């Protein structure tokens, strides 16, 4: 059985996140989800509007039957070398410099990388924008 690893903030949890987990799980059978630490997010994006704390997001994701393991991470290029996995499942939009370094690490260390498509019509940013309109 392959271990599949994916990362994200997973705040404003929605159907797109669930579809990511479902599609990632199909790649190997054992799914590890890394949730980004709120304090780390706020360090670099002090104006970020985080709905759930790190622990609350972990609790939500850990409750999903499809998820086998949940860990906390600060930046992707550090966590990538700390987790035992075979396949890294990422979204097409995950392209910043940290992801580029993590992709290079995967290539150098024989890890498979699979880019999964986004679920059309839903995103955390869209949800945040809609909620702002209600204020």
Coordinates of N, CA and C in Angstrom, one line a residue, residues 52-98:
X52 N -10.9 28.8 11.7 CA -10.7 27.8 12.7 C -9.2 27.8 13.1
X53 N -9.0 27.5 14.4 CA -7.6 27.3 14.9 C -7.0 26.1 14.3
X54 N -5.7 26.0 14.4 CA -5.0 24.8 13.9 C -5.6 23.5 14.5
X55 N -5.8 23.5 15.8 CA -6.3 22.3 16.5 C -7.7 22.0 16.0
X56 N -8.5 23.0 15.8 CA -9.9 22.8 15.3 C -9.9 22.2 13.9
X57 N -9.0 22.7 13.0 CA -8.9 22.1 11.7 C -8.4 20.7 11.7
X58 N -7.4 20.4 12.6 CA -6.9 19.1 12.8 C -8.1 18.1 13.2
X59 N -8.8 18.6 14.2 CA -10.0 17.8 14.7 C -11.0 17.5 13.6
X60 N -11.3 18.5 12.8 CA -12.2 18.3 11.7 C -11.7 17.3 10.7
X61 N -10.5 17.4 10.3 CA -9.9 16.5 9.3 C -9.7 15.1 9.8
X62 N -9.3 15.0 11.1 CA -9.1 13.7 11.7 C -10.4 12.9 11.8
X63 N -11.5 13.6 11.9 CA -12.8 13.0 12.0 C -13.3 12.3 10.7
X64 N -12.6 12.7 9.6 CA -13.0 12.1 8.3 C -12.5 10.7 8.2
X65 N -13.4 9.7 7.8 CA -13.0 8.3 7.7 C -11.9 8.1 6.6
X66 N -11.9 9.0 5.6 CA -11.0 8.8 4.5 C -9.5 9.2 4.9
X67 N -9.3 9.9 5.9 CA -8.0 10.4 6.3 C -7.4 9.4 7.4
X68 N -6.2 9.0 7.2 CA -5.6 8.0 8.1 C -4.7 8.7 9.1
X69 N -4.1 9.8 8.8 CA -3.2 10.5 9.7 C -3.2 12.0 9.4
X70 N -3.1 12.8 10.5 CA -3.0 14.2 10.3 C -1.8 14.7 11.1
X71 N -1.1 15.7 10.4 CA 0.1 16.3 11.1 C 0.0 17.8 10.9
X72 N 0.8 18.5 11.6 CA 0.9 20.0 11.5 C 2.2 20.3 10.8
X73 N 2.1 21.3 9.9 CA 3.3 21.8 9.3 C 3.4 23.3 9.3
X74 N 4.6 23.8 9.2 CA 4.8 25.3 9.0 C 5.0 25.6 7.6
X75 N 6.1 25.1 7.0 CA 6.3 25.4 5.6 C 6.5 24.1 4.8
X76 N 6.1 24.0 3.6 CA 6.0 22.8 2.9 C 7.4 22.2 2.6
X77 N 8.4 23.1 2.4 CA 9.7 22.6 2.0 C 10.5 22.0 3.2
X78 N 10.0 22.2 4.4 CA 10.5 21.5 5.5 C 9.8 20.2 5.8
X79 N 8.4 20.2 5.8 CA 7.6 19.0 6.1 C 7.8 17.9 5.1
X80 N 8.1 18.2 3.9 CA 8.2 17.2 2.8 C 9.3 16.2 3.1
X81 N 10.3 16.6 3.8 CA 11.4 15.6 4.1 C 11.2 14.9 5.5
X82 N 10.2 15.3 6.2 CA 10.0 14.8 7.5 C 8.9 13.7 7.6
X83 N 8.2 13.5 6.5 CA 7.1 12.6 6.4 C 7.5 11.4 5.5
X84 N 7.1 10.2 6.0 CA 7.3 9.0 5.2 C 6.1 8.8 4.3
X85 N 6.4 9.0 3.0 CA 5.3 8.9 2.0 C 5.9 8.4 0.7
X86 N 5.0 8.0 -0.2 CA 5.4 7.5 -1.6 C 4.9 8.5 -2.7
X87 N 3.7 9.1 -2.5 CA 3.1 10.0 -3.5 C 2.7 11.3 -2.8
X88 N 3.1 12.4 -3.4 CA 2.7 13.7 -3.0 C 1.6 14.2 -3.9
X89 N 0.4 14.4 -3.3 CA -0.7 14.9 -4.1 C -0.9 16.4 -3.9
X90 N -0.8 17.1 -4.9 CA -0.9 18.6 -4.8 C -1.9 19.1 -5.8
X91 N -2.3 20.4 -5.6 CA -3.2 21.0 -6.5 C -2.4 21.8 -7.6
X92 N -3.1 22.1 -8.7 CA -2.4 22.8 -9.8 C -2.0 24.2 -9.4
X93 N -2.7 24.8 -8.3 CA -2.5 26.1 -7.9 C -1.3 26.2 -6.9
X94 N -0.8 25.1 -6.4 CA 0.3 25.1 -5.4 C 1.6 25.2 -6.1
X95 N 2.1 26.5 -6.4 CA 3.2 26.7 -7.2 C 4.3 27.7 -6.6
X96 N 4.0 28.2 -5.4 CA 5.0 29.2 -4.9 C 6.4 28.6 -4.6
X97 N 7.3 29.4 -4.3 CA 8.7 29.0 -4.2 C 8.9 27.8 -3.2
X98 N 8.2 27.7 -2.1 CA 8.3 26.6 -1.2 C 7.9 25.3 -1.9

